[in-house]
Short mmCIF file of C-alpha atoms in Angstrom, two decimals:
data_model
loop_
_atom_site.label_atom_id
_atom_site.label_comp_id
_atom_site.label_asym_id
_atom_site.label_seq_id
_atom_site.Cartn_x
_atom_site.Cartn_y
_atom_site.Cartn_z
CA MET A 12 -27.25 -4.84 -18.84
CA GLN A 13 -25.92 -8.14 -17.49
CA CYS A 14 -22.43 -9.37 -16.71
CA SER A 15 -21.04 -11.09 -19.81
CA LYS A 16 -19.60 -13.89 -17.67
CA CYS A 17 -22.10 -14.70 -14.93
CA GLY A 18 -25.29 -12.82 -15.83
CA ASN A 19 -25.25 -10.61 -12.72
CA PRO A 20 -27.30 -7.48 -13.49
CA LYS A 21 -25.02 -5.29 -11.34
CA VAL A 22 -22.43 -4.38 -13.98
CA ILE A 23 -19.63 -2.01 -12.97
CA ILE A 24 -17.55 -1.74 -16.16
CA LYS A 25 -17.36 -2.30 -19.88
CA LYS A 26 -13.84 -3.55 -20.72
CA GLU A 27 -12.01 -1.43 -23.29
CA GLN A 28 -10.37 -4.23 -25.23
CA SER A 29 -12.95 -7.03 -25.15
CA GLY A 30 -16.16 -5.01 -24.89
CA GLN A 31 -17.32 -7.29 -22.07
CA TYR A 32 -19.65 -6.04 -19.35
CA LEU A 33 -18.52 -7.26 -15.94
CA CYS A 34 -19.90 -7.30 -12.42
CA LYS A 35 -17.69 -6.56 -9.42
CA ASP A 36 -16.55 -10.13 -8.71
CA CYS A 37 -15.92 -11.02 -12.35
CA PHE A 38 -14.05 -7.75 -12.88
CA ILE A 39 -11.73 -8.39 -9.90
CA ASP A 40 -11.17 -11.93 -11.15
CA SER A 41 -10.38 -10.68 -14.68
CA ILE A 42 -7.72 -8.23 -13.44
CA GLU A 43 -6.00 -10.78 -11.24
CA LYS A 44 -6.03 -13.44 -13.95
CA LYS A 45 -4.63 -11.02 -16.52
CA VAL A 46 -1.76 -10.02 -14.23
CA ILE A 47 -1.00 -13.67 -13.49
CA LYS A 48 -1.07 -14.36 -17.24
CA THR A 49 1.45 -11.54 -17.80
CA VAL A 50 3.69 -12.92 -15.04
CA ARG A 51 3.68 -16.36 -16.66
CA LYS A 52 3.95 -15.20 -20.29
CA GLU A 53 6.86 -12.85 -19.59
CA LYS A 54 8.45 -15.19 -16.99
CA LEU A 55 8.58 -12.37 -14.46
CA LEU A 56 8.89 -14.56 -11.35
CA ASP A 57 10.99 -17.56 -10.38
CA LYS A 58 10.31 -19.76 -7.38
CA GLY A 59 12.31 -18.48 -4.43
CA ASP A 60 12.45 -14.88 -5.63
CA LYS A 61 12.42 -12.13 -3.06
CA VAL A 62 10.50 -9.33 -4.77
CA LEU A 63 10.81 -5.74 -3.64
CA VAL A 64 7.71 -3.69 -4.46
CA ALA A 65 8.23 0.03 -5.07
CA LEU A 66 5.32 0.98 -2.82
CA SER A 67 4.16 4.60 -3.06
CA GLY A 68 0.75 4.02 -1.49
CA GLY A 69 -0.96 4.89 -4.79
CA LYS A 70 -3.38 2.64 -6.66
CA ASP A 71 -0.80 1.06 -8.98
CA SER A 72 1.76 0.05 -6.37
CA VAL A 73 -0.90 -1.14 -3.90
CA THR A 74 -2.47 -3.29 -6.65
CA THR A 75 0.96 -4.70 -7.50
CA LEU A 76 1.56 -5.57 -3.85
CA GLU A 77 -1.92 -7.08 -3.44
CA ILE A 78 -1.68 -9.39 -6.45
CA LEU A 79 1.95 -10.41 -5.89
CA ASN A 80 0.98 -11.31 -2.34
CA THR A 81 -1.08 -14.18 -3.78
CA PHE A 82 2.22 -15.69 -5.01
CA ARG A 83 3.68 -15.12 -1.55
CA GLU A 84 0.73 -16.91 0.08
CA LEU A 85 1.46 -19.90 -2.17
CA ASN A 86 5.10 -19.86 -0.95
CA ILE A 87 6.35 -19.18 -4.46
CA ILE A 88 8.06 -15.87 -3.61
CA ASP A 89 8.84 -13.63 -0.66
CA LEU A 90 7.93 -9.94 -0.59
CA CYS A 91 9.40 -6.74 0.79
CA ALA A 92 8.79 -3.09 -0.05
CA VAL A 93 10.41 0.33 -0.13
CA THR A 94 8.68 3.72 -0.15
CA VAL A 95 10.47 6.81 -1.45
CA ASP A 96 9.53 10.10 0.18
CA GLU A 97 10.37 12.70 -2.45
CA GLY A 98 9.59 15.60 -0.16
CA ILE A 99 6.46 17.02 -1.83
CA ALA A 100 4.52 19.01 0.76
CA ASN A 101 0.83 18.22 1.26
CA TYR A 102 1.08 15.23 -1.09
CA ARG A 103 3.58 12.56 -0.17
CA GLU A 104 2.82 12.26 3.55
CA GLU A 105 -0.51 10.45 3.06
CA GLY A 106 0.97 7.99 0.58
CA VAL A 107 3.80 7.12 2.95
CA ASP A 108 1.36 6.46 5.80
CA ILE A 109 -0.80 4.23 3.57
CA ALA A 110 2.26 2.30 2.38
CA VAL A 111 3.32 1.69 5.98
CA ARG A 112 -0.15 0.37 6.86
CA HIS A 113 -0.21 -2.05 3.89
CA ALA A 114 3.22 -3.43 4.79
CA GLU A 115 2.09 -3.93 8.38
CA ARG A 116 -1.19 -5.53 7.20
CA LEU A 117 0.71 -8.14 5.18
CA GLY A 118 3.58 -8.46 7.68
CA ILE A 119 6.32 -7.76 5.16
CA GLU A 120 9.70 -6.06 5.53
CA HIS A 121 9.40 -2.37 4.60
CA LYS A 122 11.56 0.72 4.65
CA VAL A 123 10.91 4.41 3.92
CA VAL A 124 13.75 6.42 2.37
CA SER A 125 13.55 10.18 1.83
CA LEU A 126 15.38 12.29 -0.75
CA LYS A 127 16.23 14.66 2.09
CA ASP A 128 18.02 11.97 4.10
CA GLU A 129 19.65 10.37 1.08
CA TYR A 130 20.67 13.47 -0.88
CA GLY A 131 20.15 16.43 1.44
CA ILE A 132 17.46 18.03 -0.73
CA THR A 133 13.74 17.56 -1.40
CA LEU A 134 11.96 17.67 -4.75
CA ASP A 135 10.13 20.82 -3.61
CA GLU A 136 13.49 22.47 -2.94
CA ILE A 137 14.80 21.38 -6.34
CA MET A 138 11.77 22.84 -8.09
CA GLN A 139 12.43 26.20 -6.44
CA ARG A 140 15.75 26.41 -8.27
CA GLU A 141 15.82 28.48 -11.44
CA ASN A 142 18.07 26.01 -13.24
CA HIS A 143 16.00 22.87 -12.63
CA LYS A 144 15.40 20.35 -15.45
CA GLY A 145 11.82 19.45 -14.51
CA SER A 146 10.39 17.38 -11.67
CA CYS A 147 10.17 14.01 -13.45
CA THR A 148 13.79 14.17 -14.63
CA TYR A 149 15.12 14.37 -11.06
CA CYS A 150 12.45 12.24 -9.44
CA GLY A 151 12.90 9.34 -11.85
CA VAL A 152 16.68 9.19 -11.46
CA PHE A 153 16.73 9.63 -7.68
CA ARG A 154 13.88 7.16 -7.11
CA ARG A 155 15.48 4.49 -9.30
CA THR A 156 18.80 4.85 -7.49
CA ILE A 157 17.21 4.66 -4.03
CA ILE A 158 15.02 1.68 -4.96
CA ASN A 159 17.92 -0.22 -6.50
CA LYS A 160 20.11 0.36 -3.43
CA ALA A 161 17.25 -0.77 -1.17
CA ALA A 162 16.84 -3.94 -3.23
CA ARG A 163 20.50 -4.84 -2.67
CA GLU A 164 20.32 -4.03 1.03
CA MET A 165 17.16 -6.13 1.49
CA GLY A 166 18.43 -9.04 -0.59
CA ALA A 167 15.76 -8.73 -3.28
CA THR A 168 16.16 -10.61 -6.56
CA LYS A 169 13.49 -8.62 -8.44
CA ILE A 170 12.04 -5.10 -8.22
CA ALA A 171 8.33 -4.84 -9.07
CA THR A 172 6.96 -1.48 -10.12
CA GLY A 173 3.34 -0.46 -10.66
CA HIS A 174 3.72 0.69 -14.27
CA ASN A 175 0.37 0.19 -16.00
CA LEU A 176 -0.68 0.15 -19.66
CA ASP A 177 -1.00 3.94 -19.78
CA ASP A 178 2.47 4.43 -18.28
CA GLU A 179 4.07 2.03 -20.75
CA VAL A 180 2.37 3.58 -23.79
CA GLN A 181 3.38 7.06 -22.63
CA SER A 182 7.00 5.89 -22.30
CA ILE A 183 6.95 4.38 -25.79
CA MET A 184 5.53 7.59 -27.29
CA MET A 185 7.81 9.93 -25.31
CA ASN A 186 11.00 8.14 -26.26
CA TYR A 187 9.95 7.86 -29.89
CA LEU A 188 8.99 11.54 -30.15
CA GLU A 189 12.26 12.57 -28.49
CA GLY A 190 14.27 10.26 -30.72
CA ASN A 191 15.64 8.48 -27.64
CA THR A 192 16.28 5.10 -29.24
CA ASP A 193 18.54 4.04 -26.37
CA ASN A 194 15.75 4.33 -23.79
CA LEU A 195 13.29 2.84 -26.26
CA THR A 196 15.25 -0.41 -26.22
CA LYS A 197 14.99 -0.62 -22.41
CA LEU A 198 11.20 -0.76 -22.11
CA GLY A 199 9.22 -3.95 -21.61
CA ALA A 200 7.80 -6.22 -18.95
CA LYS A 201 11.23 -7.26 -17.68
CA THR A 202 14.41 -5.17 -17.64
CA GLU A 203 17.82 -6.64 -16.96
CA SER A 204 21.27 -5.04 -16.85
CA LYS A 205 24.73 -6.46 -17.41
CA ALA A 206 25.83 -4.72 -14.21
CA GLU A 207 25.22 -7.09 -11.29
CA GLU A 208 24.43 -4.19 -8.98
CA PHE A 209 21.24 -3.41 -10.91
CA THR A 210 18.41 -5.67 -9.79
CA VAL A 211 16.03 -7.06 -12.44
CA LYS A 212 12.89 -4.93 -12.77
CA ILE A 213 9.45 -6.30 -13.60
CA LYS A 214 6.09 -4.70 -14.48
CA PRO A 215 3.22 -7.08 -13.63
CA LEU A 216 0.51 -4.47 -14.41
CA ARG A 217 1.89 -3.56 -17.83
CA GLU A 218 -1.26 -4.69 -19.69
CA ILE A 219 -3.83 -3.21 -17.29
CA PRO A 220 -5.32 0.24 -18.14
CA GLU A 221 -5.02 2.90 -15.46
CA ARG A 222 -8.80 3.34 -15.13
CA GLU A 223 -9.24 -0.39 -14.47
CA ILE A 224 -6.62 -0.31 -11.70
CA GLY A 225 -8.52 2.59 -10.12
CA LEU A 226 -11.73 0.56 -10.23
CA TYR A 227 -9.95 -2.54 -8.92
CA VAL A 228 -8.80 -0.87 -5.69
CA VAL A 229 -12.28 0.55 -5.16
CA ALA A 230 -13.93 -2.83 -5.82
CA LYS A 231 -11.55 -4.52 -3.37
CA ASP A 232 -11.87 -1.70 -0.85
CA LEU A 233 -8.09 -1.19 -0.72
CA GLU A 234 -6.81 1.94 0.99
CA VAL A 235 -4.86 4.03 -1.54
CA HIS A 236 -3.60 7.55 -2.09
CA PHE A 237 -5.59 8.80 -5.09
CA ASN A 238 -4.21 12.33 -5.40
CA GLY A 239 -1.92 12.85 -8.38
CA CYS A 240 1.53 14.38 -8.12
CA PRO A 241 1.19 18.18 -8.25
CA TYR A 242 4.11 18.36 -10.68
CA ALA A 243 2.79 15.72 -13.10
CA MET A 244 0.99 17.94 -15.59
CA GLN A 245 4.04 20.21 -15.89
CA SER A 246 5.93 17.33 -17.49
CA PHE A 247 6.25 16.09 -21.05
CA ARG A 248 4.72 12.81 -19.85
CA GLY A 249 1.61 14.73 -18.79
CA GLU A 250 1.31 16.27 -22.25
CA VAL A 251 1.73 12.91 -23.99
CA SER A 252 -0.81 11.35 -21.63
CA GLU A 253 -3.36 14.00 -22.57
CA VAL A 254 -2.86 13.39 -26.31
CA VAL A 255 -3.09 9.58 -25.98
CA ASN A 256 -6.24 9.82 -23.86
CA GLN A 257 -7.86 12.13 -26.41
CA LEU A 258 -7.08 9.64 -29.19
CA SER A 259 -8.49 6.81 -27.04
CA GLU A 260 -11.90 8.46 -26.93
CA LYS A 261 -12.39 7.70 -30.65
CA HIS A 262 -10.05 4.71 -30.81
CA PRO A 263 -10.60 2.69 -27.58
CA THR A 264 -7.98 0.03 -28.30
CA ILE A 265 -5.17 2.36 -29.38
CA LYS A 266 -3.19 1.87 -26.15
CA TYR A 267 -3.19 -1.89 -26.63
CA SER A 268 -2.26 -1.62 -30.31
CA THR A 269 0.62 0.75 -29.44
CA LEU A 270 1.91 -1.73 -26.86
CA ARG A 271 1.53 -4.72 -29.18
CA GLY A 272 3.25 -2.85 -32.00
CA TYR A 273 6.20 -1.98 -29.77
CA ASP A 274 6.48 -5.55 -28.51
CA LYS A 275 6.73 -6.79 -32.11
CA ILE A 276 9.73 -4.59 -32.89
CA LYS A 277 11.53 -4.31 -29.53
CA ASN A 278 13.89 -7.26 -30.14
CA VAL A 279 14.93 -5.76 -33.47
CA LEU A 280 15.48 -2.40 -31.75
CA LYS A 281 17.65 -4.00 -29.08
CA LYS A 282 19.72 -5.83 -31.67
CA GLU A 283 20.24 -2.83 -33.92
CA MET A 284 20.31 0.12 -31.51
CA GLN A 285 21.45 -0.95 -28.06
CA LYS A 286 24.89 0.26 -27.10
CA GLU A 287 27.61 -1.59 -25.28
CA TYR A 288 28.46 0.11 -22.00
CA ALA A 289 31.71 -0.08 -20.10
CA HIS A 290 30.36 -0.22 -16.57
CA GLY A 291 32.67 1.63 -14.21
CA ARG A 292 32.07 3.26 -10.84
CA CYS A 293 30.79 6.69 -9.93
CA SER A 294 33.69 8.60 -8.37
CA ARG A 295 31.32 10.24 -5.88
CA CYS A 296 29.01 7.48 -4.63
CA GLY A 297 30.54 4.26 -5.97
CA GLU A 298 27.41 3.14 -7.81
CA PRO A 299 27.81 1.57 -11.29
CA SER A 300 28.19 4.25 -13.95
CA ALA A 301 29.31 4.53 -17.57
CA ASN A 302 30.75 7.97 -16.76
CA ASP A 303 32.85 9.50 -13.99
CA LEU A 304 29.63 10.51 -12.22
CA CYS A 305 26.39 8.54 -12.21
CA LYS A 306 23.26 10.43 -13.28
CA ALA A 307 22.12 11.06 -9.69
CA CYS A 308 25.47 12.50 -8.62
CA SER A 309 25.69 14.52 -11.82
CA PHE A 310 22.38 16.17 -10.93
CA LEU A 311 23.56 16.76 -7.36
CA GLU A 312 26.72 18.47 -8.67
CA GLU A 313 24.64 20.73 -10.92
CA LEU A 314 22.37 21.60 -7.99
CA GLY A 315 25.33 22.29 -5.73
CA VAL A 316 24.32 19.71 -3.14
#
């Protein structure tokens, strides 16, 4: 088998969508070009942006940092990063160390914020409670709040996350199956809020399958934390991921068709379903909130923290 682009006999992958066989160099080039195409098509970056990367040390966030750094090298944007330490024993420590090393390698501003320091409790401690709502419920809310606060403190104009094709398809399916039309309107490559305190979020890897990101970091010899979160498969997202992956075995392009289908109807969903929010202030922390307590503080009250 030869590379479909250059004829190199050392093929490392067959692309899911195109069916192309690619060698190492052509594969790396294809990933980087596709991300750049997404950035341009969705208008994710503006010249002069300071982009904060949510850097966990895993393959997705490291890939996001690596490719966005090409824009930094061209003096189009500036970069900074934040790493959230959720407090998961024997898991998070390695990712934090890797994130620190990548920030130092590129010479970018970087901070590590822990749930323990910010909220006085770790995710492990939360999961020991009998009344917990599930790891992803707390982790998602607390992480988003910490990352958004860090973006303001560091003067970032955009927040880049490492959400890949699999993540986005899972979110589409989860929100549809749960009937959560409000959240369904908020997905997409670029998310903006009417509240000034919420920094614009972008997803440069949205059209890249998870397996290709894994191969990309290996092909580029990037140091990453490969271990998955020990709580992941306990979540609804884990269940949906399993179903979608099973369907993909017989229908290789189903993730792309799900994404494309959503993108065709998302503007109609936003127009018909999106609510108008009266943005007030959380009485406990002062962050923007439609209710007396923001979601993070509401969880903290329930947990007695």
